[in-house]
Amino acid sequence: MIKKATNKLVRGTLNPILLFFFLSTFSSGYDNVLLFNFLVPRLVELSERPRVCKKGNKVTSITTRSGVEFRDIARLLAPSTSLRKFGELFGLEQAKAHFPFSYLTSVERLQDTSLPLDPEAWRSELTGDNPTVEELAATRDEALVMWEALGCRTVGDYLSGYLHLDIEILHEGAQRWITTLETLLSLNFVELGKFTISSLSYAAGLKSAESRLRVGSFFPNNSQLYSVLRMGMRG
């Protein structure tokens, strides 16, 4: 998903520029790693001076000099939140689909004209769950219904529909999340540049203290809290 934010000062620059945010789900260990290996060298050649934030072997963000940022929305979610739970949280009609990743042992598999019927082929090592054979069979049956609904002819067609649905859930869920935050707290994590759950919580705390004109704890070397404290001074 791409989100635009205009008229924002970035890292102390004086001129407002247009920012493009590419949000993805759980990309720190997958998509962003590929971008780090293939895109970042090209960005260096283009003098974009990319800034990469890493946590262990994961790439949490990639930022270019011109204001393009690649972020993992999972950094704003509780650790146990999956894309399926994210969609359910905001009452989306779309539900995350299933794909037999253990079946995809080669590119040639994408040309197969049917999905695997063996329930064990639908067991995924990505989730860490250990579903029963009955649950795996139900997963397969859901996938077969989606195959028919999309009019798929090959496993590659199904994979394309599966990924497109992921993007729809991410986009719609993020938009509803932004709307909810703006309604309840007058906060927008894109405009604020807060892309972790801790930094967003801190911003929400400041916003609450500011609205009530009081501070729970005060540190003289914190300019933000000092500003809030001054607003609440009496006499």
PDB file of N, CA, C and O in Angstrom, residues 119 132-142:
ATOM      1  N   PRO A 119      -4.488 -33.141   2.530  1.00  0.00           N
ATOM      2  CA  PRO A 119      -4.519 -32.130   3.597  1.00  0.00           C
ATOM      3  C   PRO A 119      -3.131 -31.759   4.123  1.00  0.00           C
ATOM      4  O   PRO A 119      -2.884 -30.603   4.489  1.00  0.00           O
ATOM      5  N   THR A 132      -4.961 -29.803  13.136  1.00  0.00           N
ATOM      6  CA  THR A 132      -5.327 -31.200  12.948  1.00  0.00           C
ATOM      7  C   THR A 132      -5.575 -31.467  11.462  1.00  0.00           C
ATOM      8  O   THR A 132      -5.669 -30.547  10.652  1.00  0.00           O
ATOM      9  N   VAL A 133      -5.697 -32.751  11.116  1.00  0.00           N
ATOM     10  CA  VAL A 133      -5.973 -33.117   9.730  1.00  0.00           C
ATOM     11  C   VAL A 133      -7.324 -32.550   9.302  1.00  0.00           C
ATOM     12  O   VAL A 133      -7.494 -32.107   8.151  1.00  0.00           O
ATOM     13  N   GLU A 134      -8.295 -32.546  10.210  1.00  0.00           N
ATOM     14  CA  GLU A 134      -9.616 -32.004   9.887  1.00  0.00           C
ATOM     15  C   GLU A 134      -9.527 -30.505   9.585  1.00  0.00           C
ATOM     16  O   GLU A 134     -10.173 -29.998   8.661  1.00  0.00           O
ATOM     17  N   GLU A 135      -8.722 -29.780  10.375  1.00  0.00           N
ATOM     18  CA  GLU A 135      -8.547 -28.342  10.144  1.00  0.00           C
ATOM     19  C   GLU A 135      -7.830 -28.085   8.824  1.00  0.00           C
ATOM     20  O   GLU A 135      -8.156 -27.139   8.103  1.00  0.00           O
ATOM     21  N   LEU A 136      -6.857 -28.914   8.497  1.00  0.00           N
ATOM     22  CA  LEU A 136      -6.152 -28.775   7.227  1.00  0.00           C
ATOM     23  C   LEU A 136      -7.093 -29.042   6.057  1.00  0.00           C
ATOM     24  O   LEU A 136      -7.020 -28.368   5.020  1.00  0.00           O
ATOM     25  N   ALA A 137      -7.981 -30.024   6.212  1.00  0.00           N
ATOM     26  CA  ALA A 137      -8.953 -30.329   5.158  1.00  0.00           C
ATOM     27  C   ALA A 137      -9.914 -29.154   4.964  1.00  0.00           C
ATOM     28  O   ALA A 137     -10.281 -28.820   3.826  1.00  0.00           O
ATOM     29  N   ALA A 138     -10.294 -28.504   6.066  1.00  0.00           N
ATOM     30  CA  ALA A 138     -11.164 -27.330   5.966  1.00  0.00           C
ATOM     31  C   ALA A 138     -10.442 -26.179   5.263  1.00  0.00           C
ATOM     32  O   ALA A 138     -11.039 -25.449   4.459  1.00  0.00           O
ATOM     33  N   THR A 139      -9.160 -26.033   5.546  1.00  0.00           N
ATOM     34  CA  THR A 139      -8.345 -25.014   4.873  1.00  0.00           C
ATOM     35  C   THR A 139      -8.304 -25.268   3.374  1.00  0.00           C
ATOM     36  O   THR A 139      -8.482 -24.356   2.564  1.00  0.00           O
ATOM     37  N   ARG A 140      -8.072 -26.522   2.996  1.00  0.00           N
ATOM     38  CA  ARG A 140      -8.052 -26.904   1.582  1.00  0.00           C
ATOM     39  C   ARG A 140      -9.386 -26.606   0.914  1.00  0.00           C
ATOM     40  O   ARG A 140      -9.422 -26.064  -0.200  1.00  0.00           O
ATOM     41  N   ASP A 141     -10.486 -26.929   1.598  1.00  0.00           N
ATOM     42  CA  ASP A 141     -11.811 -26.709   1.018  1.00  0.00           C
ATOM     43  C   ASP A 141     -12.076 -25.222   0.793  1.00  0.00           C
ATOM     44  O   ASP A 141     -12.677 -24.830  -0.213  1.00  0.00           O
ATOM     45  N   GLU A 142     -11.638 -24.367   1.727  1.00  0.00           N
ATOM     46  CA  GLU A 142     -11.784 -22.915   1.549  1.00  0.00           C
ATOM     47  C   GLU A 142     -11.012 -22.458   0.312  1.00  0.00           C
ATOM     48  O   GLU A 142     -11.484 -21.614  -0.458  1.00  0.00           O
TER      49      GLU A 142
END
